[in-house]
mmCIF file of C-alpha atoms in Angstrom:
data_model
loop_
_atom_site.group_PDB
_atom_site.id
_atom_site.type_symbol
_atom_site.label_atom_id
_atom_site.label_comp_id
_atom_site.label_asym_id
_atom_site.label_seq_id
_atom_site.Cartn_x
_atom_site.Cartn_y
_atom_site.Cartn_z
ATOM 1 C CA MET A 1 -0.054 -0.010 0.008
ATOM 2 C CA SER A 2 1.422 3.325 -1.014
ATOM 3 C CA ARG A 3 2.369 6.040 1.479
ATOM 4 C CA LYS A 4 0.088 9.079 1.502
ATOM 5 C CA TYR A 5 0.896 12.651 2.546
ATOM 6 C CA VAL A 6 -1.695 15.108 3.871
ATOM 7 C CA ILE A 7 -1.309 18.824 4.391
ATOM 8 C CA ILE A 8 -2.990 20.230 7.507
ATOM 9 C CA ASP A 9 -3.320 23.613 9.136
ATOM 10 C CA ALA A 10 -0.938 24.227 11.971
ATOM 11 C CA SER A 11 -3.933 24.725 14.224
ATOM 12 C CA ASP A 12 -4.950 21.115 13.549
ATOM 13 C CA VAL A 13 -1.776 19.504 14.846
ATOM 14 C CA ALA A 14 -3.377 18.883 18.257
ATOM 15 C CA SER A 15 -5.890 16.613 16.581
ATOM 16 C CA ILE A 16 -3.235 14.299 15.180
ATOM 17 C CA ASN A 17 -2.674 10.886 16.811
ATOM 18 C CA PHE A 18 0.985 10.357 16.275
ATOM 19 C CA ASN A 19 0.522 6.592 16.570
ATOM 20 C CA GLU A 20 -1.379 6.738 13.285
ATOM 21 C CA VAL A 21 1.178 8.729 11.257
ATOM 22 C CA SER A 22 4.870 8.338 10.491
ATOM 23 C CA GLU A 23 5.877 11.611 12.048
ATOM 24 C CA THR A 24 7.666 11.195 15.357
ATOM 25 C CA SER A 25 5.893 13.998 17.295
ATOM 26 C CA ALA A 26 4.539 17.502 16.969
ATOM 27 C CA ASP A 27 8.088 18.707 17.704
ATOM 28 C CA THR A 28 9.488 17.172 14.519
ATOM 29 C CA LEU A 29 6.917 18.439 12.052
ATOM 30 C CA ARG A 30 8.052 20.503 9.127
ATOM 31 C CA PHE A 31 6.033 23.677 8.778
ATOM 32 C CA SER A 32 5.536 26.051 5.809
ATOM 33 C CA THR A 33 7.666 29.121 5.778
ATOM 34 C CA ASP A 34 4.864 31.233 7.303
ATOM 35 C CA GLY A 35 4.169 28.572 9.940
ATOM 36 C CA SER A 36 0.535 28.178 8.890
ATOM 37 C CA LYS A 37 0.703 24.650 7.444
ATOM 38 C CA THR A 38 2.423 21.346 8.026
ATOM 39 C CA PHE A 39 1.947 17.792 6.761
ATOM 40 C CA VAL A 40 1.934 14.255 7.953
ATOM 41 C CA LYS A 41 2.217 10.899 6.189
ATOM 42 C CA PHE A 42 0.729 7.425 6.772
ATOM 43 C CA ASP A 43 0.537 3.956 5.246
ATOM 44 C CA GLY A 44 -2.707 2.041 5.156
ATOM 45 C CA ASP A 45 -5.959 3.327 6.426
ATOM 46 C CA THR A 46 -6.522 7.027 6.601
ATOM 47 C CA PRO A 47 -6.511 8.318 10.199
ATOM 48 C CA SER A 48 -9.873 9.730 11.147
ATOM 49 C CA ALA A 49 -8.555 13.179 11.705
ATOM 50 C CA LEU A 50 -7.343 13.316 8.118
ATOM 51 C CA SER A 51 -10.340 11.718 6.410
ATOM 52 C CA ASP A 52 -11.781 14.812 4.873
ATOM 53 C CA LYS A 53 -8.466 16.176 3.518
ATOM 54 C CA ALA A 54 -6.742 15.795 0.174
ATOM 55 C CA SER A 55 -3.875 13.248 0.101
ATOM 56 C CA TYR A 56 -0.864 13.151 -2.113
ATOM 57 C CA ASN A 57 1.647 10.541 -3.216
ATOM 58 C CA HIS A 58 5.362 10.990 -2.755
ATOM 59 C CA THR A 59 6.022 12.600 -6.165
ATOM 60 C CA GLU A 60 3.142 15.006 -5.617
ATOM 61 C CA ILE A 61 4.261 16.142 -2.186
ATOM 62 C CA LEU A 62 7.844 16.652 -3.338
ATOM 63 C CA THR A 63 6.522 18.992 -6.096
ATOM 64 C CA ILE A 64 4.397 20.881 -3.565
ATOM 65 C CA LEU A 65 7.350 21.267 -1.161
ATOM 66 C CA GLU A 66 9.506 22.864 -3.863
ATOM 67 C CA ASP A 67 7.212 25.812 -3.729
ATOM 68 C CA GLY A 68 8.298 28.984 -1.930
ATOM 69 C CA ASP A 69 5.526 28.376 0.625
ATOM 70 C CA TRP A 70 7.683 25.561 2.033
ATOM 71 C CA THR A 71 11.236 26.518 1.371
ATOM 72 C CA SER A 72 13.192 29.718 1.408
ATOM 73 C CA PRO A 73 16.539 28.568 0.119
ATOM 74 C CA LEU A 74 19.637 30.606 -0.101
ATOM 75 C CA PRO A 75 20.458 31.899 -3.619
ATOM 76 C CA GLU A 76 22.884 29.589 -5.255
ATOM 77 C CA MET B 1 36.271 -31.022 16.032
ATOM 78 C CA PRO B 2 34.782 -27.673 14.974
ATOM 79 C CA SER B 3 31.108 -27.022 15.509
ATOM 80 C CA THR B 4 28.972 -24.894 13.219
ATOM 81 C CA LEU B 5 26.347 -22.454 14.519
ATOM 82 C CA LEU B 6 23.031 -22.214 12.703
ATOM 83 C CA THR B 7 22.696 -18.999 10.845
ATOM 84 C CA CYS B 8 20.037 -16.308 10.385
ATOM 85 C CA THR B 9 19.893 -12.667 9.386
ATOM 86 C CA SER B 10 18.738 -9.684 11.479
ATOM 87 C CA SER B 11 15.345 -9.958 9.835
ATOM 88 C CA THR B 12 14.952 -13.697 10.153
ATOM 89 C CA ARG B 13 15.812 -14.206 13.890
ATOM 90 C CA PRO B 14 13.592 -16.915 15.368
ATOM 91 C CA ALA B 15 10.478 -15.339 16.838
ATOM 92 C CA SER B 16 10.150 -17.727 19.766
ATOM 93 C CA PRO B 17 13.643 -18.757 20.868
ATOM 94 C CA ASN B 18 14.468 -21.163 23.622
ATOM 95 C CA ALA B 19 16.964 -20.319 26.326
ATOM 96 C CA GLY B 20 20.442 -20.993 25.098
ATOM 97 C CA ASP B 21 19.624 -20.774 21.387
ATOM 98 C CA THR B 22 22.711 -19.335 19.724
ATOM 99 C CA LEU B 23 23.024 -18.273 16.046
ATOM 100 C CA PHE B 24 25.373 -16.368 13.730
ATOM 101 C CA GLU B 25 23.752 -13.412 11.982
ATOM 102 C CA THR B 26 25.218 -13.376 8.495
ATOM 103 C CA ASP B 27 24.306 -9.757 7.724
ATOM 104 C CA THR B 28 25.532 -8.156 10.941
ATOM 105 C CA LYS B 29 28.372 -10.583 11.733
ATOM 106 C CA LYS B 30 27.032 -10.898 15.288
ATOM 107 C CA ILE B 31 26.601 -13.865 17.459
ATOM 108 C CA ILE B 32 23.109 -13.787 19.021
ATOM 109 C CA THR B 33 22.048 -15.880 21.981
ATOM 110 C CA SER B 34 18.749 -15.955 23.752
ATOM 111 C CA ASP B 35 17.562 -16.364 27.312
ATOM 112 C CA GLY B 36 14.216 -17.534 25.987
ATOM 113 C CA THR B 37 12.877 -13.980 25.912
ATOM 114 C CA HIS B 38 15.490 -11.545 24.667
ATOM 115 C CA TRP B 39 18.294 -11.848 22.203
ATOM 116 C CA TYR B 40 21.747 -10.834 23.403
ATOM 117 C CA LEU B 41 24.099 -9.618 20.661
ATOM 118 C CA TYR B 42 27.874 -10.031 20.688
ATOM 119 C CA GLU B 43 29.842 -7.880 18.306
ATOM 120 C CA TYR B 44 32.885 -9.139 16.452
ATOM 121 C CA ASP B 45 36.025 -7.401 17.733
ATOM 122 C CA GLY B 46 36.801 -5.568 14.509
ATOM 123 C CA THR B 47 39.988 -7.515 13.853
ATOM 124 C CA THR B 48 38.342 -10.075 11.679
ATOM 125 C CA GLY B 49 36.870 -7.723 9.144
ATOM 126 C CA PHE B 50 34.766 -4.652 8.580
ATOM 127 C CA SER B 51 31.351 -4.904 7.013
ATOM 128 C CA ASN B 52 28.847 -2.297 5.951
ATOM 129 C CA THR B 53 25.359 -3.661 5.630
ATOM 130 C CA HIS B 54 22.916 -0.814 6.268
ATOM 131 C CA SER B 55 22.264 2.792 5.442
ATOM 132 C CA VAL B 56 19.377 5.138 6.173
ATOM 133 C CA THR B 57 16.859 6.272 3.591
ATOM 134 C CA LEU B 58 15.316 9.771 3.798
ATOM 135 C CA ASP B 59 12.232 10.671 1.661
ATOM 136 C CA GLY B 60 13.017 14.338 0.916
ATOM 137 C CA THR B 61 9.976 15.694 2.752
ATOM 138 C CA ASN B 62 10.679 15.818 6.485
ATOM 139 C CA GLN B 63 12.706 12.769 7.390
ATOM 140 C CA SER B 64 16.093 13.043 9.040
ATOM 141 C CA VAL B 65 18.657 11.529 11.328
ATOM 142 C CA GLU B 66 18.552 13.933 14.239
ATOM 143 C CA LEU B 67 21.732 14.325 16.284
ATOM 144 C CA GLY B 68 21.239 15.526 19.773
ATOM 145 C CA THR B 69 18.944 18.185 21.056
ATOM 146 C CA SER B 70 18.952 21.956 20.636
ATOM 147 C CA SER B 71 21.250 22.128 23.629
ATOM 148 C CA SER B 72 23.894 19.881 22.161
ATOM 149 C CA THR B 73 27.168 21.688 21.532
ATOM 150 C CA LEU B 74 29.118 19.017 19.652
ATOM 151 C CA PHE B 75 28.437 20.767 16.353
ATOM 152 C CA ASN B 76 29.501 24.258 17.442
ATOM 153 C CA PHE B 77 32.875 24.192 15.822
ATOM 154 C CA GLY B 78 33.672 27.873 16.502
ATOM 155 C CA THR B 79 36.972 28.832 14.875
ATOM 156 C CA ASN B 80 38.471 25.343 15.421
ATOM 157 C CA ASP B 81 39.406 22.799 12.789
ATOM 158 C CA PHE B 82 36.881 20.178 11.975
ATOM 159 C CA SER B 83 36.117 17.489 9.342
ATOM 160 C CA LEU B 84 32.855 16.016 8.196
ATOM 161 C CA SER B 85 32.539 12.862 6.156
ATOM 162 C CA ILE B 86 29.480 11.184 4.790
ATOM 163 C CA TRP B 87 28.433 8.659 2.065
ATOM 164 C CA TYR B 88 25.285 9.610 0.225
ATOM 165 C CA LYS B 89 23.119 8.390 -2.596
ATOM 166 C CA PRO B 90 20.873 11.289 -3.783
ATOM 167 C CA HIS B 91 17.683 10.534 -5.563
ATOM 168 C CA ALA B 92 17.366 14.154 -6.600
ATOM 169 C CA VAL B 93 19.598 17.199 -6.718
ATOM 170 C CA GLY B 94 18.698 20.865 -6.673
ATOM 171 C CA ASN B 95 19.176 24.142 -4.914
ATOM 172 C CA TYR B 96 20.592 23.564 -1.445
ATOM 173 C CA PHE B 97 19.378 20.106 -0.599
ATOM 174 C CA ASN B 98 20.308 19.724 3.074
ATOM 175 C CA LEU B 99 22.676 16.791 3.332
ATOM 176 C CA TRP B 100 24.086 17.432 6.834
ATOM 177 C CA SER B 101 22.894 20.516 8.448
ATOM 178 C CA GLY B 102 23.026 22.654 11.527
ATOM 179 C CA HIS B 103 21.171 25.298 9.544
ATOM 180 C CA THR B 104 18.053 27.364 9.877
ATOM 181 C CA GLY B 105 18.793 30.506 7.946
ATOM 182 C CA GLY B 106 22.174 30.761 9.772
ATOM 183 C CA GLY B 107 24.457 27.979 11.019
ATOM 184 C CA TRP B 108 26.402 25.633 8.771
ATOM 185 C CA LEU B 109 25.210 23.422 5.999
ATOM 186 C CA MET B 110 26.720 20.667 3.924
ATOM 187 C CA TYR B 111 24.526 20.524 0.886
ATOM 188 C CA VAL B 112 23.898 18.902 -2.498
ATOM 189 C CA GLY B 113 23.459 21.669 -4.995
ATOM 190 C CA SER B 114 22.238 22.018 -8.587
ATOM 191 C CA GLY B 115 23.695 19.469 -10.991
ATOM 192 C CA GLY B 116 24.864 17.323 -8.048
ATOM 193 C CA ALA B 117 27.425 19.784 -6.866
ATOM 194 C CA LEU B 118 28.645 19.533 -3.288
ATOM 195 C CA GLY B 119 28.925 22.660 -1.214
ATOM 196 C CA PHE B 120 29.333 24.027 2.288
ATOM 197 C CA TYR B 121 27.693 27.121 3.736
ATOM 198 C CA GLY B 122 28.541 28.947 6.911
ATOM 199 C CA ASP B 123 27.021 31.800 8.727
ATOM 200 C CA ASN B 124 30.189 33.813 8.764
ATOM 201 C CA TYR B 125 31.331 32.586 5.402
ATOM 202 C CA THR B 126 29.881 33.831 2.167
ATOM 203 C CA ALA B 127 31.985 32.201 -0.563
ATOM 204 C CA LEU B 128 29.474 29.299 -0.801
ATOM 205 C CA PRO B 129 31.654 26.966 -2.960
ATOM 206 C CA SER B 130 29.539 24.386 -4.690
ATOM 207 C CA VAL B 131 31.289 22.403 -7.378
ATOM 208 C CA GLY B 132 31.605 18.934 -8.783
ATOM 209 C CA SER B 133 28.891 16.553 -9.890
ATOM 210 C CA ALA B 134 27.725 13.706 -7.712
ATOM 211 C CA THR B 135 26.154 10.615 -9.247
ATOM 212 C CA VAL B 136 22.341 10.717 -8.916
ATOM 213 C CA ASN B 137 20.956 7.375 -7.732
ATOM 214 C CA GLY B 138 24.553 6.248 -7.102
ATOM 215 C CA TRP B 139 26.687 6.274 -4.007
ATOM 216 C CA ASN B 140 29.030 9.187 -3.431
ATOM 217 C CA HIS B 141 31.393 10.272 -0.754
ATOM 218 C CA GLY B 142 31.579 13.893 0.455
ATOM 219 C CA ALA B 143 33.912 15.407 2.978
ATOM 220 C CA VAL B 144 34.444 18.976 4.224
ATOM 221 C CA VAL B 145 37.588 19.969 6.076
ATOM 222 C CA ARG B 146 38.113 23.256 7.758
ATOM 223 C CA THR B 147 41.659 24.269 8.710
ATOM 224 C CA SER B 148 42.471 27.606 10.169
ATOM 225 C CA THR B 149 42.125 29.635 6.937
ATOM 226 C CA LYS B 150 40.835 27.073 4.476
ATOM 227 C CA VAL B 151 37.657 25.206 3.647
ATOM 228 C CA LYS B 152 38.258 22.183 1.521
ATOM 229 C CA ILE B 153 35.582 20.016 -0.104
ATOM 230 C CA TYR B 154 36.197 16.491 -1.399
ATOM 231 C CA LEU B 155 33.920 14.538 -3.640
ATOM 232 C CA ASN B 156 34.511 10.866 -4.302
ATOM 233 C CA GLY B 157 38.106 10.983 -3.291
ATOM 234 C CA SER B 158 39.160 14.173 -5.098
ATOM 235 C CA LYS B 159 39.587 17.662 -3.799
ATOM 236 C CA ILE B 160 37.041 19.757 -5.677
ATOM 237 C CA VAL B 161 37.465 23.076 -4.061
ATOM 238 C CA GLU B 162 39.679 24.900 -1.594
ATOM 239 C CA ASP B 163 38.604 28.320 -0.431
ATOM 240 C CA THR B 164 40.384 30.793 1.757
ATOM 241 C CA ILE B 165 38.571 31.994 4.862
ATOM 242 C CA ALA B 166 39.358 34.246 7.732
ATOM 243 C CA SER B 167 40.917 32.483 10.724
ATOM 244 C CA THR B 168 38.196 34.149 12.710
ATOM 245 C CA ALA B 169 35.416 32.512 10.692
ATOM 246 C CA VAL B 170 33.016 30.829 13.059
ATOM 247 C CA PHE B 171 31.134 27.629 12.171
ATOM 248 C CA ASN B 172 28.425 26.918 14.670
ATOM 249 C CA LYS B 173 25.017 25.372 14.294
ATOM 250 C CA ALA B 174 22.162 27.857 14.166
ATOM 251 C CA SER B 175 20.922 28.787 17.559
ATOM 252 C CA SER B 176 18.554 26.227 19.007
ATOM 253 C CA ASN B 177 18.837 24.132 15.901
ATOM 254 C CA ILE B 178 19.126 20.344 15.953
ATOM 255 C CA VAL B 179 21.776 18.979 13.679
ATOM 256 C CA GLY B 180 20.831 16.158 11.305
ATOM 257 C CA MET B 181 21.365 14.402 8.000
ATOM 258 C CA GLY B 182 18.534 15.415 5.812
ATOM 259 C CA ALA B 183 17.149 17.960 8.271
ATOM 260 C CA THR B 184 15.206 20.557 6.376
ATOM 261 C CA GLY B 185 16.271 23.853 8.001
ATOM 262 C CA SER B 186 14.911 26.552 5.750
ATOM 263 C CA ASN B 187 15.962 24.704 2.620
ATOM 264 C CA THR B 188 15.022 21.586 0.723
ATOM 265 C CA ALA B 189 15.194 18.280 2.617
ATOM 266 C CA TYR B 190 17.664 15.756 1.284
ATOM 267 C CA ASN B 191 16.084 12.898 -0.669
ATOM 268 C CA GLY B 192 18.097 9.696 -0.746
ATOM 269 C CA GLU B 193 20.282 7.399 1.403
ATOM 270 C CA VAL B 194 23.073 8.401 3.811
ATOM 271 C CA ASP B 195 25.660 6.124 5.332
ATOM 272 C CA GLU B 196 28.795 6.132 7.499
ATOM 273 C CA ALA B 197 28.679 9.764 8.686
ATOM 274 C CA ALA B 198 31.737 10.806 10.755
ATOM 275 C CA LEU B 199 33.064 13.938 12.491
ATOM 276 C CA TRP B 200 36.451 14.960 13.672
ATOM 277 C CA ASN B 201 37.487 17.948 15.673
ATOM 278 C CA SER B 202 40.653 18.145 13.567
ATOM 279 C CA ALA B 203 41.514 18.601 9.954
ATOM 280 C CA LEU B 204 41.808 15.408 7.942
ATOM 281 C CA SER B 205 44.895 15.150 5.717
ATOM 282 C CA ASP B 206 44.772 14.886 1.942
ATOM 283 C CA GLY B 207 48.422 14.417 0.987
ATOM 284 C CA GLY B 208 48.666 18.034 -0.006
ATOM 285 C CA VAL B 209 46.923 17.575 -3.361
ATOM 286 C CA SER B 210 45.931 20.341 -5.672
ATOM 287 C CA THR B 211 42.287 21.116 -6.405
ATOM 288 C CA GLY B 212 40.953 18.690 -8.961
ATOM 289 C CA ALA B 213 43.379 15.916 -7.981
ATOM 290 C CA THR B 214 42.880 12.671 -6.213
ATOM 291 C CA ALA B 215 43.501 13.097 -2.482
ATOM 292 C CA GLY B 216 45.888 11.034 -0.473
ATOM 293 C CA GLY B 217 46.219 10.851 3.262
ATOM 294 C CA ASP B 218 43.146 10.466 5.460
ATOM 295 C CA ILE B 219 40.728 11.333 2.670
ATOM 296 C CA ALA B 220 42.040 8.476 0.533
ATOM 297 C CA THR B 221 41.804 6.087 3.492
ATOM 298 C CA ILE B 222 38.163 6.995 4.054
ATOM 299 C CA TYR B 223 37.220 6.944 0.381
ATOM 300 C CA ASN B 224 38.950 3.640 -0.186
ATOM 301 C CA SER B 225 38.179 3.581 -3.918
ATOM 302 C CA GLY B 226 34.481 3.965 -3.260
ATOM 303 C CA VAL B 227 33.931 1.406 -0.521
ATOM 304 C CA PRO B 228 33.492 2.511 3.109
ATOM 305 C CA ASN B 229 36.488 1.648 5.208
ATOM 306 C CA ASP B 230 37.022 0.933 8.857
ATOM 307 C CA ILE B 231 37.950 4.381 10.206
ATOM 308 C CA SER B 232 38.109 3.411 13.827
ATOM 309 C CA ALA B 233 41.919 3.961 13.884
ATOM 310 C CA MET B 234 41.267 7.561 12.769
ATOM 311 C CA THR B 235 39.315 8.137 16.042
ATOM 312 C CA PRO B 236 36.398 10.222 14.837
ATOM 313 C CA ILE B 237 34.716 11.967 17.718
ATOM 314 C CA GLY B 238 31.378 11.038 16.148
ATOM 315 C CA TRP B 239 30.648 8.089 13.917
ATOM 316 C CA TRP B 240 27.142 7.090 12.936
ATOM 317 C CA ARG B 241 27.206 3.843 10.957
ATOM 318 C CA MET B 242 23.493 3.960 10.048
ATOM 319 C CA GLY B 243 22.380 0.595 11.109
ATOM 320 C CA GLU B 244 25.267 -1.812 11.669
ATOM 321 C CA THR B 245 25.497 -1.107 15.379
ATOM 322 C CA ASP B 246 21.734 -1.164 15.781
ATOM 323 C CA SER B 247 20.990 -4.360 13.860
ATOM 324 C CA GLY B 248 19.166 -2.346 11.265
ATOM 325 C CA THR B 249 16.092 -2.022 13.452
ATOM 326 C CA GLY B 250 14.533 0.547 15.658
ATOM 327 C CA THR B 251 15.061 4.330 15.543
ATOM 328 C CA VAL B 252 18.362 4.742 17.366
ATOM 329 C CA VAL B 253 21.489 5.459 15.339
ATOM 330 C CA THR B 254 24.280 4.653 17.772
ATOM 331 C CA ASP B 255 27.308 6.864 17.856
ATOM 332 C CA ILE B 256 30.431 4.707 17.975
ATOM 333 C CA GLY B 257 32.889 7.606 17.773
ATOM 334 C CA ALA B 258 35.230 8.498 20.536
ATOM 335 C CA GLY B 259 32.937 11.206 21.864
ATOM 336 C CA VAL B 260 33.941 14.357 23.591
ATOM 337 C CA GLY B 261 34.766 13.996 27.252
ATOM 338 C CA GLY B 262 33.296 10.531 27.090
ATOM 339 C CA THR B 263 29.967 11.795 25.895
ATOM 340 C CA LYS B 264 28.546 10.288 22.704
ATOM 341 C CA LEU B 265 25.677 11.548 20.713
ATOM 342 C CA ASN B 266 23.254 8.904 19.424
ATOM 343 C CA GLY B 267 21.073 9.817 16.516
ATOM 344 C CA ALA B 268 17.395 9.328 16.058
ATOM 345 C CA LEU B 269 15.566 8.273 12.940
ATOM 346 C CA THR B 270 12.863 10.925 12.715
ATOM 347 C CA ASN B 271 9.514 11.133 10.967
ATOM 348 C CA GLY B 272 9.641 7.576 9.570
ATOM 349 C CA ALA B 273 13.222 7.566 8.347
ATOM 350 C CA SER B 274 14.342 3.926 8.202
ATOM 351 C CA PHE B 275 17.267 1.643 7.867
ATOM 352 C CA VAL B 276 17.726 -0.044 4.442
ATOM 353 C CA THR B 277 20.308 -2.493 3.120
ATOM 354 C CA ASP B 278 21.394 -0.375 0.148
ATOM 355 C CA VAL B 279 25.118 0.421 0.745
ATOM 356 C CA PRO B 280 28.179 1.606 -1.187
ATOM 357 C CA THR B 281 29.965 -1.335 -2.729
#
């Protein structure tokens, strides 16, 4: 079963059961550059707290994370 | 008359052992024996061979091998000499992919750049050399060495850049930042495998080679023609083997380096990062 990634609002982190997702804890989440969004991933059944949200596969989430909303890289 | 132990691998250990069961694990080279409930592992002594069987895979989103906590000071190099060495197999390359980072805006950052270049960034250091071309989906070795007034970068056994810096240039992790392989910082997370990461609080030697030439000295010993070598005699202060010392299971990445003042810094597989058996060969 393929892994799925779901973007959530930062305000929804408290509703996440970290036994149902791959993320270690709320302290290890990666947030968008403005701090308003984060994401979690899971294998198998969709956790109830994420059931009404769009999910993405690995390729799709990598494309999303390339956006300036998620990274503010140094100029190279 | 010699006796022969039964064999297994770390993934095929008997699930319900009897007390006294003893086997040889072919992938980890460990002798394992059970008290009927737990397995007890006995490491080979290092004189009979060195094997590399595991690495860590990171998915490029938020997974990392975290090293210490925000209060850890091992990665605050200040103006002192230091060396970083890591094997890596990138699945993608781009603008500042965080390979080994103590970086959040500031701090230091060993990164995979566009075209597979390898670079090093520091707060107090603006030259940002990023050169060379690592093999995508293949194993590479990268090293960064800081001497008093130089930063040298090595890719796959060759010195690819040497840059002059001020002797007062400071390389510390960003304030309150956790150091890790693949850690995102404010840049792109590293996507691929990492293996055999090591740290010295001294400058590794390279035989005095020119930029573009194959390094000698410590760098050649570590690179070993593309196959990870036993570097225990080089006494890294931190050495994270990425699975061998942890049987390729769990989330702890044991530090088998010499430590600083006897203190070692185990890593933690974070956000679902996992051990795999893909290694440089």
